[in-house]
mmCIF file of N, CA and C and ligand atoms in Angstrom:
data_model
loop_
_atom_site.group_PDB
_atom_site.id
_atom_site.type_symbol
_atom_site.label_atom_id
_atom_site.label_comp_id
_atom_site.label_asym_id
_atom_site.label_seq_id
_atom_site.Cartn_x
_atom_site.Cartn_y
_atom_site.Cartn_z
ATOM 1 N N MET A 1 114.857 89.104 90.574
ATOM 2 C CA MET A 1 113.555 90.258 89.063
ATOM 3 C C MET A 1 113.956 91.785 89.946
ATOM 4 N N GLU A 2 114.330 92.481 88.701
ATOM 5 C CA GLU A 2 114.198 93.484 88.756
ATOM 6 C C GLU A 2 113.046 94.447 89.280
ATOM 7 N N ILE A 3 113.271 95.592 90.028
ATOM 8 C CA ILE A 3 112.072 96.282 90.734
ATOM 9 C C ILE A 3 112.627 97.856 90.470
ATOM 10 N N ASN A 4 112.026 98.760 89.704
ATOM 11 C CA ASN A 4 112.048 99.676 88.888
ATOM 12 C C ASN A 4 111.337 100.640 91.020
ATOM 13 N N LYS A 5 112.555 100.971 90.943
ATOM 14 C CA LYS A 5 111.885 101.808 92.267
ATOM 15 C C LYS A 5 112.184 103.473 92.432
ATOM 16 N N ASP A 6 112.418 103.763 90.818
ATOM 17 C CA ASP A 6 112.279 104.807 89.913
ATOM 18 C C ASP A 6 111.579 106.325 90.643
ATOM 19 N N HIS A 7 110.353 105.835 91.103
ATOM 20 C CA HIS A 7 109.312 106.214 91.417
ATOM 21 C C HIS A 7 108.549 106.764 92.606
ATOM 22 N N LEU A 8 109.680 106.180 93.193
ATOM 23 C CA LEU A 8 109.492 106.077 94.782
ATOM 24 C C LEU A 8 110.667 107.607 95.666
ATOM 25 N N SER A 9 110.364 108.448 96.119
ATOM 26 C CA SER A 9 110.177 109.948 96.681
ATOM 27 C C SER A 9 111.493 109.669 97.813
ATOM 28 N N GLU A 10 112.599 110.414 98.755
ATOM 29 C CA GLU A 10 113.455 110.565 99.251
ATOM 30 C C GLU A 10 113.136 109.630 101.028
ATOM 31 N N GLU A 11 111.894 110.116 101.115
ATOM 32 C CA GLU A 11 111.100 109.188 101.607
ATOM 33 C C GLU A 11 110.834 107.589 101.901
ATOM 34 N N GLN A 12 110.194 107.653 101.395
ATOM 35 C CA GLN A 12 109.828 106.031 101.236
ATOM 36 C C GLN A 12 111.278 105.460 99.949
ATOM 37 N N ILE A 13 112.623 105.849 99.634
ATOM 38 C CA ILE A 13 113.437 105.190 99.731
ATOM 39 C C ILE A 13 114.023 104.902 101.199
ATOM 40 N N GLN A 14 114.319 105.791 102.011
ATOM 41 C CA GLN A 14 114.725 105.833 103.044
ATOM 42 C C GLN A 14 113.675 104.579 104.083
ATOM 43 N N VAL A 15 112.442 104.905 104.060
ATOM 44 C CA VAL A 15 111.951 103.584 104.509
ATOM 45 C C VAL A 15 111.687 102.599 104.005
ATOM 46 N N THR A 16 111.616 102.354 103.041
ATOM 47 C CA THR A 16 111.781 100.666 102.309
ATOM 48 C C THR A 16 112.911 100.608 102.263
ATOM 49 N N GLN A 17 114.124 101.322 102.229
ATOM 50 C CA GLN A 17 115.417 100.414 101.641
ATOM 51 C C GLN A 17 116.101 100.865 102.299
ATOM 52 N N PHE A 18 115.710 101.475 104.014
ATOM 53 C CA PHE A 18 116.796 101.499 105.099
ATOM 54 C C PHE A 18 116.269 101.465 106.655
ATOM 55 N N CYS A 19 114.999 101.017 106.053
ATOM 56 C CA CYS A 19 115.193 100.295 107.536
ATOM 57 C C CYS A 19 113.848 101.926 108.443
ATOM 58 N N GLY A 20 113.982 103.123 107.671
ATOM 59 C CA GLY A 20 113.399 104.430 108.578
ATOM 60 C C GLY A 20 111.815 103.909 108.922
ATOM 61 N N THR A 21 111.956 104.979 109.894
ATOM 62 C CA THR A 21 110.196 104.696 110.353
ATOM 63 C C THR A 21 109.888 106.390 110.130
ATOM 64 N N GLU A 22 108.802 106.552 109.893
ATOM 65 C CA GLU A 22 108.410 107.875 109.740
ATOM 66 C C GLU A 22 107.495 108.483 110.492
ATOM 67 N N PRO A 23 107.469 109.928 111.276
ATOM 68 C CA PRO A 23 107.243 110.511 112.787
ATOM 69 C C PRO A 23 105.729 109.991 112.758
ATOM 70 N N PRO A 24 105.360 109.530 114.071
ATOM 71 C CA PRO A 24 104.289 109.316 113.917
ATOM 72 C C PRO A 24 103.444 109.889 113.916
ATOM 73 N N PHE A 25 102.381 109.661 113.862
ATOM 74 C CA PHE A 25 100.566 110.709 113.245
ATOM 75 C C PHE A 25 100.779 111.331 111.953
ATOM 76 N N SER A 26 102.075 111.277 111.430
ATOM 77 C CA SER A 26 102.289 111.862 109.937
ATOM 78 C C SER A 26 101.757 110.823 108.713
ATOM 79 N N GLY A 27 101.217 109.933 109.090
ATOM 80 C CA GLY A 27 101.442 108.906 107.519
ATOM 81 C C GLY A 27 99.931 109.782 107.009
ATOM 82 N N LYS A 28 100.082 109.446 105.728
ATOM 83 C CA LYS A 28 99.072 109.093 105.072
ATOM 84 C C LYS A 28 97.810 108.802 105.270
ATOM 85 N N LEU A 29 97.641 107.032 105.524
ATOM 86 C CA LEU A 29 97.221 106.033 105.373
ATOM 87 C C LEU A 29 96.404 106.211 106.958
ATOM 88 N N LEU A 30 96.983 106.826 107.754
ATOM 89 C CA LEU A 30 96.082 106.853 109.317
ATOM 90 C C LEU A 30 95.154 106.343 109.442
ATOM 91 N N ASP A 31 94.117 107.474 108.995
ATOM 92 C CA ASP A 31 92.656 107.554 108.829
ATOM 93 C C ASP A 31 92.402 107.130 107.941
ATOM 94 N N GLU A 32 93.065 106.169 107.418
ATOM 95 C CA GLU A 32 92.213 105.959 105.767
ATOM 96 C C GLU A 32 91.426 104.993 106.285
ATOM 97 N N LYS A 33 90.062 104.641 105.687
ATOM 98 C CA LYS A 33 88.742 103.833 106.724
ATOM 99 C C LYS A 33 88.397 103.306 105.468
ATOM 100 N N ARG A 34 87.998 103.688 104.491
ATOM 101 C CA ARG A 34 87.787 103.275 102.936
ATOM 102 C C ARG A 34 87.544 101.367 102.744
ATOM 103 N N LYS A 35 87.051 100.752 102.491
ATOM 104 C CA LYS A 35 87.331 99.552 102.152
ATOM 105 C C LYS A 35 88.094 99.543 101.006
ATOM 106 N N GLY A 36 89.258 98.355 100.728
ATOM 107 C CA GLY A 36 90.357 98.442 99.910
ATOM 108 C C GLY A 36 91.563 97.653 99.939
ATOM 109 N N GLU A 37 92.511 97.613 99.531
ATOM 110 C CA GLU A 37 93.683 97.162 99.527
ATOM 111 C C GLU A 37 94.839 97.860 99.387
ATOM 112 N N TYR A 38 95.584 96.855 100.696
ATOM 113 C CA TYR A 38 97.057 98.220 100.570
ATOM 114 C C TYR A 38 97.881 97.394 99.956
ATOM 115 N N ILE A 39 98.465 97.967 99.461
ATOM 116 C CA ILE A 39 100.112 97.343 97.947
ATOM 117 C C ILE A 39 100.873 97.549 98.629
ATOM 118 N N CYS A 40 102.201 96.592 98.504
ATOM 119 C CA CYS A 40 103.361 96.827 98.814
ATOM 120 C C CYS A 40 104.083 98.889 97.602
ATOM 121 N N THR A 41 104.385 99.887 98.701
ATOM 122 C CA THR A 41 104.407 101.695 97.239
ATOM 123 C C THR A 41 105.685 100.712 96.224
ATOM 124 N N VAL A 42 106.791 99.988 96.754
ATOM 125 C CA VAL A 42 107.735 99.848 95.809
ATOM 126 C C VAL A 42 107.354 98.689 94.817
ATOM 127 N N CYS A 43 106.625 97.698 95.106
ATOM 128 C CA CYS A 43 106.270 96.391 93.796
ATOM 129 C C CYS A 43 105.265 96.547 93.006
ATOM 130 N N LYS A 44 104.434 96.801 94.359
ATOM 131 C CA LYS A 44 102.739 96.597 94.191
ATOM 132 C C LYS A 44 102.124 95.649 94.620
ATOM 133 N N GLU A 45 102.601 94.765 95.339
ATOM 134 C CA GLU A 45 102.170 93.499 95.629
ATOM 135 C C GLU A 45 101.013 93.547 96.846
ATOM 136 N N VAL A 46 99.732 93.132 96.707
ATOM 137 C CA VAL A 46 98.830 92.971 98.033
ATOM 138 C C VAL A 46 98.949 92.785 99.797
ATOM 139 N N LEU A 47 99.774 93.885 99.992
ATOM 140 C CA LEU A 47 99.881 93.133 101.845
ATOM 141 C C LEU A 47 99.159 93.108 102.763
ATOM 142 N N PHE A 48 98.661 93.571 102.793
ATOM 143 C CA PHE A 48 96.679 94.263 103.538
ATOM 144 C C PHE A 48 95.547 94.541 102.782
ATOM 145 N N ASP A 49 94.139 94.086 103.844
ATOM 146 C CA ASP A 49 93.320 94.414 103.553
ATOM 147 C C ASP A 49 92.249 95.499 104.382
ATOM 148 N N SER A 50 91.639 96.247 104.094
ATOM 149 C CA SER A 50 91.235 97.457 104.740
ATOM 150 C C SER A 50 90.405 96.159 105.763
ATOM 151 N N THR A 51 89.725 95.255 106.615
ATOM 152 C CA THR A 51 88.867 94.454 107.221
ATOM 153 C C THR A 51 89.957 94.057 107.876
ATOM 154 N N SER A 52 91.466 94.169 108.072
ATOM 155 C CA SER A 52 92.409 94.098 109.127
ATOM 156 C C SER A 52 93.046 94.630 109.550
ATOM 157 N N LYS A 53 92.193 96.120 109.169
ATOM 158 C CA LYS A 53 92.725 98.193 110.088
ATOM 159 C C LYS A 53 91.896 98.102 111.089
ATOM 160 N N TYR A 54 92.973 98.181 112.095
ATOM 161 C CA TYR A 54 91.705 99.043 112.943
ATOM 162 C C TYR A 54 92.897 99.983 113.604
ATOM 163 N N GLU A 55 92.012 100.541 114.312
ATOM 164 C CA GLU A 55 92.612 102.003 115.322
ATOM 165 C C GLU A 55 93.402 101.123 116.537
ATOM 166 N N SER A 56 95.017 101.492 116.429
ATOM 167 C CA SER A 56 95.450 101.212 117.409
ATOM 168 C C SER A 56 96.392 102.006 118.534
ATOM 169 N N GLY A 57 96.429 103.592 118.235
ATOM 170 C CA GLY A 57 96.799 104.903 119.291
ATOM 171 C C GLY A 57 98.032 104.625 118.795
ATOM 172 N N SER A 58 98.230 103.712 118.536
ATOM 173 C CA SER A 58 100.232 103.701 117.754
ATOM 174 C C SER A 58 100.847 105.568 116.819
ATOM 175 N N GLY A 59 99.817 105.967 116.244
ATOM 176 C CA GLY A 59 99.795 106.857 115.140
ATOM 177 C C GLY A 59 100.027 105.945 113.773
ATOM 178 N N TRP A 60 100.335 104.924 113.481
ATOM 179 C CA TRP A 60 100.983 104.631 112.363
ATOM 180 C C TRP A 60 100.075 103.682 111.938
ATOM 181 N N PRO A 61 99.373 103.584 110.511
ATOM 182 C CA PRO A 61 99.394 102.802 110.430
ATOM 183 C C PRO A 61 99.075 101.027 111.041
ATOM 184 N N SER A 62 97.473 100.432 111.761
ATOM 185 C CA SER A 62 97.851 98.983 112.795
ATOM 186 C C SER A 62 96.561 97.741 111.545
ATOM 187 N N PHE A 63 96.650 97.023 111.552
ATOM 188 C CA PHE A 63 96.130 95.877 111.118
ATOM 189 C C PHE A 63 96.977 94.831 112.247
ATOM 190 N N PHE A 64 95.880 93.935 112.018
ATOM 191 C CA PHE A 64 95.607 92.424 112.877
ATOM 192 C C PHE A 64 96.324 91.108 112.013
ATOM 193 N N ASP A 65 96.184 91.369 110.513
ATOM 194 C CA ASP A 65 96.596 90.532 109.708
ATOM 195 C C ASP A 65 97.378 90.905 108.363
ATOM 196 N N ALA A 66 97.859 90.374 107.889
ATOM 197 C CA ALA A 66 98.474 90.179 106.210
ATOM 198 C C ALA A 66 98.155 89.120 105.417
ATOM 199 N N ALA A 67 98.204 89.624 104.119
ATOM 200 C CA ALA A 67 98.058 89.239 103.524
ATOM 201 C C ALA A 67 98.491 87.393 103.388
ATOM 202 N N GLU A 68 98.253 86.816 103.515
ATOM 203 C CA GLU A 68 98.653 85.207 103.732
ATOM 204 C C GLU A 68 99.504 85.312 102.700
ATOM 205 N N GLY A 69 100.909 85.065 103.391
ATOM 206 C CA GLY A 69 102.095 84.639 102.652
ATOM 207 C C GLY A 69 103.312 85.770 101.825
ATOM 208 N N LYS A 70 102.647 86.673 102.175
ATOM 209 C CA LYS A 70 102.932 88.609 101.047
ATOM 210 C C LYS A 70 103.650 89.026 102.001
ATOM 211 N N VAL A 71 103.971 88.414 103.404
ATOM 212 C CA VAL A 71 105.112 89.538 104.258
ATOM 213 C C VAL A 71 105.897 88.987 104.969
ATOM 214 N N SER A 72 107.399 88.920 105.371
ATOM 215 C CA SER A 72 108.414 88.119 105.757
ATOM 216 C C SER A 72 108.262 88.774 107.115
ATOM 217 N N THR A 73 108.923 87.964 108.183
ATOM 218 C CA THR A 73 109.744 88.996 108.984
ATOM 219 C C THR A 73 110.831 88.236 109.545
ATOM 220 N N ARG A 74 112.022 88.747 110.336
ATOM 221 C CA ARG A 74 113.221 88.817 110.322
ATOM 222 C C ARG A 74 113.604 89.604 111.908
ATOM 223 N N ILE A 75 113.937 89.333 113.504
ATOM 224 C CA ILE A 75 114.260 89.737 114.195
ATOM 225 C C ILE A 75 114.959 90.975 113.776
ATOM 226 N N ASP A 76 114.992 92.254 114.832
ATOM 227 C CA ASP A 76 115.571 93.339 114.472
ATOM 228 C C ASP A 76 115.833 93.644 116.063
ATOM 229 N N ASN A 77 117.473 94.039 116.018
ATOM 230 C CA ASN A 77 117.356 94.602 118.050
ATOM 231 C C ASN A 77 118.403 95.248 117.682
ATOM 232 N N SER A 78 118.007 96.004 116.593
ATOM 233 C CA SER A 78 118.469 97.737 116.395
ATOM 234 C C SER A 78 117.287 98.972 117.739
ATOM 235 N N LEU A 79 118.670 99.696 118.181
ATOM 236 C CA LEU A 79 117.668 100.653 119.272
ATOM 237 C C LEU A 79 117.942 100.077 120.593
ATOM 238 N N GLY A 80 118.712 99.397 120.778
ATOM 239 C CA GLY A 80 118.531 98.646 121.801
ATOM 240 C C GLY A 80 117.119 97.898 122.500
ATOM 241 N N MET A 81 116.646 97.268 121.488
ATOM 242 C CA MET A 81 115.280 96.633 121.553
ATOM 243 C C MET A 81 115.584 95.578 120.784
ATOM 244 N N THR A 82 114.222 94.450 121.279
ATOM 245 C CA THR A 82 114.177 93.077 120.080
ATOM 246 C C THR A 82 112.851 93.543 119.360
ATOM 247 N N ARG A 83 113.499 93.408 118.438
ATOM 248 C CA ARG A 83 111.623 93.388 117.580
ATOM 249 C C ARG A 83 111.171 92.943 116.571
ATOM 250 N N THR A 84 110.051 92.639 116.134
ATOM 251 C CA THR A 84 109.733 91.566 114.929
ATOM 252 C C THR A 84 109.722 92.352 113.671
ATOM 253 N N GLU A 85 110.628 92.688 113.605
ATOM 254 C CA GLU A 85 110.336 93.442 111.413
ATOM 255 C C GLU A 85 109.614 92.984 110.301
ATOM 256 N N ILE A 86 109.041 93.482 109.825
ATOM 257 C CA ILE A 86 108.692 93.043 108.801
ATOM 258 C C ILE A 86 108.257 93.426 107.380
ATOM 259 N N LEU A 87 109.030 92.681 106.408
ATOM 260 C CA LEU A 87 109.113 93.157 104.521
ATOM 261 C C LEU A 87 108.129 92.597 104.573
ATOM 262 N N CYS A 88 108.243 93.127 103.058
ATOM 263 C CA CYS A 88 107.540 93.094 101.680
ATOM 264 C C CYS A 88 107.881 91.015 101.656
ATOM 265 N N LYS A 89 107.511 90.455 101.072
ATOM 266 C CA LYS A 89 108.486 89.458 100.829
ATOM 267 C C LYS A 89 108.981 89.244 99.661
ATOM 268 N N ASN A 90 107.417 89.792 98.468
ATOM 269 C CA ASN A 90 108.762 90.035 97.195
ATOM 270 C C ASN A 90 109.376 90.752 96.813
ATOM 271 N N CYS A 91 109.861 91.868 97.244
ATOM 272 C CA CYS A 91 110.666 92.703 96.952
ATOM 273 C C CYS A 91 111.850 93.135 98.357
ATOM 274 N N SER A 92 111.582 92.438 99.500
ATOM 275 C CA SER A 92 112.319 92.777 100.461
ATOM 276 C C SER A 92 112.203 94.428 101.586
ATOM 277 N N SER A 93 111.245 95.571 101.069
ATOM 278 C CA SER A 93 111.012 96.158 100.941
ATOM 279 C C SER A 93 110.576 96.162 102.691
ATOM 280 N N HIS A 94 111.164 97.136 103.221
ATOM 281 C CA HIS A 94 110.494 97.382 104.862
ATOM 282 C C HIS A 94 109.243 97.496 105.262
ATOM 283 N N LEU A 95 108.718 97.414 105.824
ATOM 284 C CA LEU A 95 107.339 97.352 105.891
ATOM 285 C C LEU A 95 107.185 98.604 107.557
ATOM 286 N N GLY A 96 108.019 97.644 108.672
ATOM 287 C CA GLY A 96 107.393 97.977 109.717
ATOM 288 C C GLY A 96 107.472 96.932 111.217
ATOM 289 N N HIS A 97 106.847 96.694 112.184
ATOM 290 C CA HIS A 97 107.556 95.620 112.484
ATOM 291 C C HIS A 97 105.747 95.111 113.284
ATOM 292 N N VAL A 98 105.877 93.573 113.728
ATOM 293 C CA VAL A 98 104.618 93.256 114.177
ATOM 294 C C VAL A 98 105.225 93.551 116.009
ATOM 295 N N PHE A 99 104.077 93.305 116.660
ATOM 296 C CA PHE A 99 103.830 93.371 118.335
ATOM 297 C C PHE A 99 102.966 92.623 118.613
ATOM 298 N N PRO A 100 103.202 91.737 119.548
ATOM 299 C CA PRO A 100 101.403 90.342 119.635
ATOM 300 C C PRO A 100 100.782 91.249 120.817
ATOM 301 N N ASP A 101 101.109 92.631 120.288
ATOM 302 C CA ASP A 101 99.723 92.887 121.672
ATOM 303 C C ASP A 101 98.161 93.264 120.711
ATOM 304 N N GLY A 102 98.165 92.752 119.491
ATOM 305 C CA GLY A 102 96.491 93.187 118.500
ATOM 306 C C GLY A 102 95.427 92.942 118.988
ATOM 307 N N PRO A 103 94.593 93.047 118.872
ATOM 308 C CA PRO A 103 93.086 92.639 118.620
ATOM 309 C C PRO A 103 93.475 90.527 118.660
ATOM 310 N N LYS A 104 91.966 90.609 118.478
ATOM 311 C CA LYS A 104 91.391 88.636 118.300
ATOM 312 C C LYS A 104 90.873 89.444 116.363
ATOM 313 N N PRO A 105 90.832 88.440 115.854
ATOM 314 C CA PRO A 105 91.508 87.517 116.666
ATOM 315 C C PRO A 105 92.613 86.712 116.377
ATOM 316 N N THR A 106 93.228 86.913 115.892
ATOM 317 C CA THR A 106 95.239 87.283 115.551
ATOM 318 C C THR A 106 95.990 87.388 116.882
ATOM 319 N N GLY A 107 95.863 88.555 117.585
ATOM 320 C CA GLY A 107 96.374 88.771 118.692
ATOM 321 C C GLY A 107 97.799 90.048 117.979
ATOM 322 N N ASN A 108 97.448 89.853 116.998
ATOM 323 C CA ASN A 108 99.340 90.457 116.141
ATOM 324 C C ASN A 108 98.921 92.335 116.630
ATOM 325 N N ARG A 109 99.014 93.188 116.105
ATOM 326 C CA ARG A 109 99.791 94.653 115.979
ATOM 327 C C ARG A 109 100.274 94.790 114.068
ATOM 328 N N TYR A 110 100.473 94.629 113.792
ATOM 329 C CA TYR A 110 100.965 95.188 112.228
ATOM 330 C C TYR A 110 100.878 96.398 112.326
ATOM 331 N N CYS A 111 102.436 96.476 112.928
ATOM 332 C CA CYS A 111 102.563 98.757 113.055
ATOM 333 C C CYS A 111 103.202 98.655 111.406
ATOM 334 N N VAL A 112 102.726 99.551 110.810
ATOM 335 C CA VAL A 112 103.588 99.705 109.023
ATOM 336 C C VAL A 112 103.313 101.252 108.920
ATOM 337 N N ASN A 113 104.991 101.821 108.451
ATOM 338 C CA ASN A 113 104.716 103.183 107.937
ATOM 339 C C ASN A 113 103.860 103.351 106.845
ATOM 340 N N SER A 114 103.241 104.184 106.628
ATOM 341 C CA SER A 114 101.935 104.777 105.413
ATOM 342 C C SER A 114 102.997 105.601 103.981
ATOM 343 N N LEU A 115 104.341 105.441 104.283
ATOM 344 C CA LEU A 115 105.363 105.494 103.716
ATOM 345 C C LEU A 115 105.815 104.233 102.042
ATOM 346 N N SER A 116 105.432 102.865 103.479
ATOM 347 C CA SER A 116 105.593 102.002 103.114
ATOM 348 C C SER A 116 104.414 101.271 101.745
ATOM 349 N N LEU A 117 103.457 102.092 101.620
ATOM 350 C CA LEU A 117 102.062 101.537 101.553
ATOM 351 C C LEU A 117 101.657 101.946 100.263
ATOM 352 N N ASP A 118 100.275 101.689 99.558
ATOM 353 C CA ASP A 118 100.167 103.214 98.376
ATOM 354 C C ASP A 118 98.687 101.785 98.786
ATOM 355 N N PHE A 119 97.054 102.845 99.196
ATOM 356 C CA PHE A 119 96.293 102.262 98.946
ATOM 357 C C PHE A 119 95.112 102.121 97.698
ATOM 358 N N ILE A 120 94.257 101.104 97.547
ATOM 359 C CA ILE A 120 93.381 101.288 96.351
ATOM 360 C C ILE A 120 92.247 100.912 96.743
ATOM 361 N N THR A 121 91.246 102.079 96.571
ATOM 362 C CA THR A 121 90.026 101.861 97.645
ATOM 363 C C THR A 121 89.065 100.955 96.543
ATOM 364 N N HIS A 122 88.395 100.036 96.790
ATOM 365 C CA HIS A 122 87.039 99.686 95.829
ATOM 366 C C HIS A 122 85.630 100.559 95.664
ATOM 367 N N GLU A 123 85.478 101.566 96.846
ATOM 368 C CA GLU A 123 84.255 102.870 97.255
ATOM 369 C C GLU A 123 84.742 103.286 96.172
HETATM 370 ZN ZN1 LIG B 201 107.201 95.165 97.571
#
């Protein structure tokens, strides 16, 4: 499937296509607290729900769970660390990383760049 990327900003391309990271506490969705869905900014697939979002203190939007079957993972050994990268399963855009230090019930922390997401509120 050919995915149109013409709508992306330079910053969004850097993060989603080249595994970039936005500066902590810079993201537009960090303090978003309304009910709604977080979608892939590239292909518009629903990836996270507001019910899974929580304040992790990390400086990036954080979720303890992802939409079932919508997020894929791969091992990332860059920067001298072994981390688990998360990607949009539909279009392979980089989202961020998942860490095993999240809250119950999953124990996972999906640490996601605001630049990889768009938000659709139900309110
Ligand atoms: Zn996508």
